[in-house]
CSV table of C-alpha atoms and ligand atoms in Angstrom, one decimal:
chain,number,residue,atom,x,y,z
M,1,MET,CA,17.3,-13.9,2.5
M,2,VAL,CA,13.6,-14.3,1.5
M,3,LYS,CA,11.5,-11.7,3.2
M,4,SER,CA,8.2,-12.9,4.8
M,5,ILE,CA,5.5,-10.3,4.5
M,6,ILE,CA,1.9,-9.6,5.2
M,7,VAL,CA,0.2,-7.0,2.9
M,8,ASP,CA,-2.5,-4.9,4.4
M,9,THR,CA,-4.5,-3.3,1.7
M,10,ASP,CA,-7.6,-1.5,0.3
M,11,PRO,CA,-7.4,-2.5,-3.3
M,12,SER,CA,-7.7,-0.1,-6.0
M,13,PRO,CA,-5.3,-1.1,-8.8
M,14,ASP,CA,-2.1,0.3,-7.3
M,15,ASP,CA,-2.6,-1.9,-4.2
M,16,ALA,CA,-3.1,-4.9,-6.4
M,17,VAL,CA,0.0,-4.3,-8.4
M,18,ALA,CA,1.9,-4.1,-5.1
M,19,PHE,CA,0.9,-7.5,-3.8
M,20,LEU,CA,1.0,-9.2,-7.3
M,21,MET,CA,4.6,-7.9,-7.6
M,22,ALA,CA,5.4,-9.7,-4.4
M,23,LEU,CA,3.9,-13.0,-5.9
M,24,GLY,CA,6.1,-12.4,-8.9
M,25,SER,CA,9.2,-12.3,-6.8
M,26,PRO,CA,9.3,-15.8,-5.1
M,27,ASP,CA,13.1,-15.7,-4.7
M,28,GLU,CA,13.0,-12.6,-2.6
M,29,ILE,CA,9.5,-12.5,-1.0
M,30,GLU,CA,7.2,-14.9,0.7
M,31,LEU,CA,3.7,-13.5,0.8
M,32,LEU,CA,2.1,-15.0,4.0
M,33,ALA,CA,-1.3,-13.3,3.7
M,34,ILE,CA,-3.3,-10.4,2.3
M,35,THR,CA,-5.4,-8.5,4.9
M,36,THR,CA,-8.1,-6.1,3.7
M,37,VAL,CA,-9.6,-3.0,5.3
M,38,GLY,CA,-12.2,-0.5,4.5
M,39,GLY,CA,-10.6,2.4,2.7
M,40,ASN,CA,-10.7,3.5,-0.9
M,41,VAL,CA,-14.0,1.7,-1.1
M,42,PRO,CA,-15.9,-0.3,1.5
M,43,LEU,CA,-14.5,-3.5,2.9
M,44,HIS,CA,-16.7,-5.8,0.8
M,45,HIS,CA,-15.3,-4.2,-2.3
M,46,THR,CA,-11.7,-4.2,-1.1
M,47,THR,CA,-11.9,-7.8,-0.2
M,48,ARG,CA,-13.5,-8.8,-3.4
M,49,ASN,CA,-10.9,-6.8,-5.4
M,50,ALA,CA,-8.1,-8.6,-3.7
M,51,LEU,CA,-9.7,-12.0,-4.7
M,52,LYS,CA,-10.3,-10.7,-8.2
M,53,ALA,CA,-6.7,-9.7,-8.6
M,54,LEU,CA,-5.4,-13.1,-7.4
M,55,GLU,CA,-7.8,-15.0,-9.7
M,56,LEU,CA,-6.7,-12.8,-12.6
M,57,VAL,CA,-3.2,-14.4,-12.3
M,58,GLY,CA,-4.3,-17.8,-11.1
M,59,ARG,CA,-2.8,-17.4,-7.6
M,60,GLN,CA,-5.9,-17.5,-5.5
M,61,ALA,CA,-4.8,-20.8,-3.9
M,62,ASP,CA,-1.4,-19.5,-3.1
M,63,VAL,CA,-2.2,-16.8,-0.5
M,64,PRO,CA,-5.0,-16.4,2.0
M,65,VAL,CA,-7.1,-13.2,2.1
M,66,TYR,CA,-8.4,-12.2,5.5
M,67,ALA,CA,-11.0,-9.4,5.8
M,68,GLY,CA,-10.4,-6.9,8.6
M,69,ALA,CA,-11.9,-3.7,9.9
M,70,ALA,CA,-14.7,-2.1,8.0
M,71,GLY,CA,-13.7,1.4,9.2
M,72,PRO,CA,-11.4,3.4,11.5
M,73,MET,CA,-11.1,2.8,15.2
M,74,VAL,CA,-13.0,5.9,16.4
M,75,ARG,CA,-14.0,7.8,13.3
M,76,THR,CA,-16.4,7.2,10.4
M,77,LEU,CA,-14.9,5.7,7.3
M,78,GLU,CA,-14.4,8.2,4.4
M,79,THR,CA,-14.1,6.3,1.2
M,80,ALA,CA,-12.6,7.6,-2.1
M,81,GLU,CA,-15.0,6.6,-4.9
M,82,TYR,CA,-14.4,10.0,-6.4
M,83,VAL,CA,-10.9,8.8,-7.2
M,84,HIS,CA,-11.3,5.0,-7.6
M,85,GLY,CA,-14.9,4.6,-8.8
M,86,GLU,CA,-17.7,2.7,-7.0
M,87,THR,CA,-16.0,-0.7,-6.9
M,88,GLY,CA,-12.4,0.6,-6.7
M,89,PHE,CA,-11.6,-1.5,-9.8
M,90,GLU,CA,-13.2,0.5,-12.6
M,91,GLY,CA,-11.9,0.4,-16.2
M,92,TYR,CA,-11.9,-3.3,-16.7
M,93,ASP,CA,-14.6,-5.9,-15.9
M,94,LEU,CA,-13.0,-8.7,-13.9
M,95,PRO,CA,-15.2,-11.7,-13.2
M,96,GLU,CA,-16.8,-12.1,-9.8
M,97,PRO,CA,-14.2,-14.1,-7.7
M,98,VAL,CA,-14.9,-17.8,-7.1
M,99,ALA,CA,-12.7,-17.9,-4.1
M,100,THR,CA,-13.8,-16.4,-0.9
M,101,ALA,CA,-11.9,-14.7,2.0
M,102,SER,CA,-10.5,-17.2,4.5
M,103,ASP,CA,-11.9,-17.5,8.0
M,104,GLY,CA,-10.5,-15.1,10.6
M,105,PHE,CA,-10.5,-11.4,11.4
M,106,ALA,CA,-7.5,-9.8,9.8
M,107,PRO,CA,-6.0,-8.2,13.0
M,108,ASP,CA,-6.2,-11.6,14.7
M,109,LYS,CA,-4.5,-13.3,11.8
M,110,ILE,CA,-1.8,-10.7,11.7
M,111,VAL,CA,-1.1,-11.5,15.4
M,112,ASP,CA,-1.2,-15.3,14.8
M,113,LEU,CA,1.1,-15.2,11.8
M,114,VAL,CA,3.7,-12.9,13.4
M,115,MET,CA,3.7,-14.5,16.9
M,116,SER,CA,4.0,-18.0,15.5
M,117,ARG,CA,7.1,-17.2,13.5
M,118,PRO,CA,10.6,-16.5,14.7
M,119,GLU,CA,11.1,-13.0,15.9
M,120,LYS,CA,12.2,-10.3,13.5
M,121,THR,CA,11.2,-12.4,10.5
M,122,VAL,CA,7.9,-10.8,9.4
M,123,THR,CA,7.5,-7.4,7.7
M,124,LEU,CA,4.1,-5.7,7.6
M,125,CYS,CA,3.5,-3.9,4.2
M,126,CYS,CA,0.8,-1.3,4.7
M,127,LEU,CA,-1.0,0.1,1.7
M,128,ALA,CA,-4.1,1.5,3.3
M,129,PRO,CA,-5.5,3.1,6.5
M,130,LEU,CA,-3.7,1.5,9.4
M,131,THR,CA,-6.7,0.3,11.4
M,132,ASN,CA,-5.9,-3.4,11.1
M,133,ILE,CA,-2.4,-2.9,12.3
M,134,ALA,CA,-3.4,-0.8,15.3
M,135,LEU,CA,-6.0,-3.3,16.3
M,136,ALA,CA,-3.5,-6.1,16.0
M,137,MET,CA,-1.1,-4.2,18.3
M,138,ALA,CA,-3.9,-3.5,20.8
M,139,ARG,CA,-4.7,-7.2,20.9
M,140,GLU,CA,-1.1,-8.3,21.2
M,141,PRO,CA,1.2,-5.7,22.9
M,142,ARG,CA,4.3,-7.8,22.0
M,143,LEU,CA,3.6,-7.6,18.3
M,144,ALA,CA,5.6,-4.5,17.4
M,145,ALA,CA,8.8,-5.9,19.1
M,146,ARG,CA,8.4,-9.2,17.2
M,147,LEU,CA,8.3,-7.6,13.7
M,148,GLU,CA,11.2,-7.3,11.3
M,149,GLY,CA,9.7,-4.0,10.4
M,150,ILE,CA,6.8,-2.0,8.8
M,151,VAL,CA,7.0,-0.6,5.3
M,152,LEU,CA,4.1,1.7,4.5
M,153,MET,CA,2.9,4.0,1.8
M,154,GLY,CA,1.4,7.1,3.4
M,155,GLY,CA,1.9,10.6,4.6
M,156,ALA,CA,3.7,13.6,3.2
M,157,ARG,CA,6.8,15.6,4.1
M,158,SER,CA,6.6,18.9,2.2
M,159,GLU,CA,4.3,17.8,-0.7
M,160,GLY,CA,1.1,18.6,1.2
M,161,GLY,CA,-1.9,16.4,1.4
M,162,ASN,CA,-4.1,14.7,-1.2
M,163,VAL,CA,-7.2,14.7,1.0
M,164,THR,CA,-6.8,18.0,3.0
M,165,PRO,CA,-4.0,20.5,2.7
M,166,ALA,CA,-2.3,18.7,5.5
M,167,ALA,CA,-3.0,15.0,5.1
M,168,GLU,CA,-2.5,12.0,2.8
M,169,TYR,CA,-5.4,9.6,2.5
M,170,ASN,CA,-4.0,6.5,4.3
M,171,ILE,CA,-3.1,8.5,7.4
M,172,TYR,CA,-6.1,10.9,7.2
M,173,VAL,CA,-8.7,8.1,7.4
M,174,ASP,CA,-7.6,6.7,10.7
M,175,PRO,CA,-5.1,9.1,12.4
M,176,GLU,CA,-5.5,7.4,15.8
M,177,ALA,CA,-4.4,4.1,14.2
M,178,ALA,CA,-1.5,5.8,12.5
M,179,LYS,CA,-0.4,7.5,15.7
M,180,LYS,CA,-0.3,4.1,17.5
M,181,VAL,CA,1.7,2.6,14.6
M,182,PHE,CA,4.3,5.4,14.4
M,183,GLU,CA,4.8,5.2,18.2
M,184,CYS,CA,5.0,1.4,18.4
M,185,GLY,CA,8.8,1.2,18.3
M,186,ALA,CA,9.1,-1.2,15.3
M,187,PRO,CA,11.4,0.0,12.5
M,188,ILE,CA,9.3,2.0,10.0
M,189,VAL,CA,9.9,2.9,6.4
M,190,MET,CA,7.5,5.6,5.2
M,191,ILE,CA,7.0,6.3,1.5
M,192,PRO,CA,5.1,9.6,1.3
M,193,LEU,CA,3.5,11.6,-1.5
M,194,ASP,CA,6.7,13.5,-2.0
M,195,CYS,CA,8.0,10.2,-3.5
M,196,THR,CA,4.9,8.7,-5.2
M,197,HIS,CA,4.0,12.0,-6.9
M,198,THR,CA,7.2,11.6,-8.9
M,199,ALA,CA,6.3,8.0,-10.0
M,200,LEU,CA,3.6,8.6,-12.6
M,201,THR,CA,1.8,6.2,-14.9
M,202,GLN,CA,2.7,8.2,-18.0
M,203,LYS,CA,1.4,6.7,-21.3
M,204,PRO,CA,4.8,5.3,-22.5
M,205,ARG,CA,5.1,3.4,-19.2
M,206,LEU,CA,1.5,2.0,-19.5
M,207,ASP,CA,2.1,1.1,-23.1
M,208,LYS,CA,5.3,-0.8,-22.1
M,209,LEU,CA,3.3,-2.6,-19.4
M,210,ARG,CA,0.6,-3.7,-21.9
M,211,ALA,CA,3.3,-4.7,-24.5
M,212,MET,CA,4.5,-7.4,-22.2
M,213,GLY,CA,1.4,-9.3,-23.3
M,214,GLY,CA,-0.9,-11.6,-21.5
M,215,PRO,CA,-4.4,-11.0,-20.1
M,216,HIS,CA,-3.4,-9.7,-16.7
M,217,MET,CA,-1.1,-7.1,-18.2
M,218,ALA,CA,-3.9,-5.9,-20.5
M,219,ALA,CA,-6.3,-5.8,-17.6
M,220,PHE,CA,-3.9,-3.7,-15.5
M,221,TYR,CA,-3.3,-1.4,-18.4
M,222,HIS,CA,-7.0,-0.6,-18.5
M,223,LEU,CA,-7.4,-0.5,-14.7
M,224,LEU,CA,-4.4,1.9,-14.3
M,225,GLU,CA,-5.4,3.9,-17.3
M,226,TRP,CA,-8.9,4.5,-15.7
M,227,ASN,CA,-7.4,5.1,-12.3
M,228,LYS,CA,-5.1,7.9,-13.4
M,229,ARG,CA,-7.9,10.1,-14.7
M,230,PHE,CA,-8.7,11.8,-11.4
M,231,ASP,CA,-5.2,12.7,-10.6
M,232,GLU,CA,-4.5,13.9,-14.1
M,233,LYS,CA,-7.5,16.2,-13.9
M,234,ALA,CA,-7.2,17.3,-10.3
M,235,TRP,CA,-3.5,17.7,-10.2
M,236,GLY,CA,-2.6,18.4,-13.9
M,237,MET,CA,-0.3,15.4,-13.8
M,238,ASP,CA,0.9,13.4,-16.8
M,239,GLY,CA,-0.3,10.1,-15.5
M,240,GLY,CA,-1.3,9.1,-12.0
M,241,PRO,CA,1.0,8.4,-9.0
M,242,LEU,CA,1.6,4.7,-8.7
M,243,HIS,CA,1.6,4.8,-4.9
M,244,ASP,CA,1.5,1.4,-3.3
M,245,PRO,CA,3.9,-0.7,-5.4
M,246,THR,CA,6.7,1.6,-4.1
M,247,VAL,CA,6.4,-0.6,-0.9
M,248,THR,CA,7.2,-3.8,-2.7
M,249,ALA,CA,9.8,-2.1,-4.8
M,250,TYR,CA,11.6,-0.9,-1.7
M,251,LEU,CA,11.8,-4.5,-0.4
M,252,LEU,CA,13.2,-5.7,-3.8
M,253,LYS,CA,15.5,-2.8,-4.7
M,254,PRO,CA,16.0,-0.3,-1.8
M,255,GLU,CA,18.7,1.4,-4.0
M,256,LEU,CA,15.9,2.9,-6.1
M,257,PHE,CA,15.1,5.3,-3.2
M,258,LYS,CA,16.7,8.1,-1.2
M,259,GLY,CA,15.6,9.4,2.2
M,260,ARG,CA,16.4,10.2,5.8
M,261,LEU,CA,15.9,8.6,9.2
M,262,VAL,CA,13.9,11.2,11.1
M,263,ASN,CA,11.1,11.7,13.6
M,264,VAL,CA,7.5,11.5,12.4
M,265,GLU,CA,4.5,12.4,14.6
M,266,ILE,CA,0.8,12.1,13.6
M,267,SER,CA,-1.6,14.9,14.2
M,268,CYS,CA,-5.1,14.0,15.3
M,269,ASP,CA,-6.3,17.6,15.6
M,270,GLU,CA,-9.1,18.7,13.4
M,271,LEU,CA,-7.4,21.3,11.2
M,272,THR,CA,-4.3,19.1,10.6
M,273,ARG,CA,-6.0,15.7,11.1
M,274,GLY,CA,-3.8,13.0,9.6
M,275,MET,CA,-0.8,15.2,9.0
M,276,THR,CA,2.6,13.5,9.2
M,277,VAL,CA,4.7,16.0,11.0
M,278,VAL,CA,8.2,15.2,9.7
M,279,ASP,CA,11.2,16.6,11.6
M,280,TRP,CA,13.4,16.6,8.5
M,281,HIS,CA,16.1,18.8,10.0
M,282,SER,CA,15.9,17.2,13.5
M,283,VAL,CA,15.1,20.5,15.2
M,284,THR,CA,13.5,18.4,18.0
M,285,ASN,CA,15.0,15.7,20.2
M,286,ARG,CA,12.1,13.4,19.3
M,287,PRO,CA,13.0,9.8,18.5
M,288,LYS,CA,14.0,9.1,14.9
M,289,ASN,CA,11.2,6.5,14.3
M,290,ALA,CA,10.9,6.4,10.5
M,291,LEU,CA,13.1,6.2,7.4
M,292,VAL,CA,11.2,8.7,5.2
M,293,LEU,CA,11.9,8.0,1.5
M,294,THR,CA,11.2,11.2,-0.5
M,295,GLU,CA,13.1,10.3,-3.8
M,296,ILE,CA,12.8,7.5,-6.3
M,297,ASP,CA,14.4,6.5,-9.6
M,298,ALA,CA,11.1,6.4,-11.4
M,299,ASP,CA,12.3,4.7,-14.6
M,300,GLY,CA,14.0,2.0,-12.6
M,301,TYR,CA,10.8,1.6,-10.5
M,302,PHE,CA,8.5,1.1,-13.5
M,303,ASP,CA,10.9,-1.4,-15.1
M,304,LEU,CA,10.7,-3.4,-11.8
M,305,VAL,CA,6.9,-3.0,-11.6
M,306,ILE,CA,6.4,-4.3,-15.1
M,307,GLU,CA,8.9,-7.1,-14.7
M,308,ARG,CA,7.5,-8.4,-11.4
M,309,LEU,CA,3.8,-7.8,-12.3
M,310,TYR,CA,4.3,-9.8,-15.4
M,311,ALA,CA,6.0,-12.7,-13.5
M,312,ALA,CA,3.0,-12.9,-11.0
M,313,ARG,CA,0.9,-14.9,-13.5
M,314,LYS,CA,0.8,-18.7,-12.9
M,315,ASP,CA,0.1,-20.5,-16.2
S,401,RIB,O1,-2.9,8.4,-0.9
S,401,RIB,C1,-2.6,7.3,-1.6
S,401,RIB,C2,-3.1,6.0,-1.0
S,401,RIB,O2,-4.5,6.1,-1.0
S,401,RIB,C3,-2.7,4.7,-1.8
S,401,RIB,O3,-2.6,3.7,-0.9
S,401,RIB,C4,-3.9,4.5,-2.6
S,401,RIB,O4,-4.1,3.1,-2.9
S,401,RIB,C5,-5.0,5.0,-1.8
S,401,RIB,O5,-5.4,4.0,-0.9
S,402,CA,CA1,-4.0,1.7,-1.0
């Protein structure tokens, strides 16, 4: 059964690998649209990076890109150039995109795409702050019930945060949006830092990616090589966490992951703003609203990433 998905994203390289993997998996995934949001870098950069990534593999005509919210619903956007550089795509000079974003505001296009298709057939793949998703749900209250599900990279169980001691970036930036999404009732798969911090772009893995050959694999070698520097220095890691492609990998090979269906609540308080409060031992009677995947077969994951990223290119 081919999964129809919409990818909501704030491209830095890990985001781009995630949606290109989807394009490299036509027998399993139909990518209906890419929607962009302000996050790692401002919206004009995230939108341009999505277009650059598509043009790099010759797929710009295959999937529309819709720009969405420039920032959170009620807070000021906090970008992450300190991690991803000014443009979000440092490390390799990709040409300015010829293609432009398609007409339409991303939340409206999410509603149109989901509501125009049979119920329970569209999955939202969320790789960024959840502003577009929450706005779409506000515009169309029936949206959540119509979805097949939501698979998102974000949050943390016991790993702690990467922006504050309590919060992971995607949830931290717009906690009000995240709260609305986690309370929406749609089936949620959450892939937290506990998982992605064990899936690192170590040199042998990046070398294997580049060895596949082709201009796009070389480009992503350099983009990912640049992008891991902050995490290596800040965290003392051997490589950087390849966060967002875990979402696509879950759709393709869920057996690579282990986790638990539990309750997850979002804190909007100042000290713990953006914290995903994960009731791992079900000590409350709160509804079990999310499958939280804390473990991954990292070698199997990187083999899949390399295989499907390579297949994304249209000659
Ligand atoms: O905290 C990791 C998340 O923040 C990933 O989605 C990465 O792309 C950045 O947006
Ligand atoms: Ca992201």
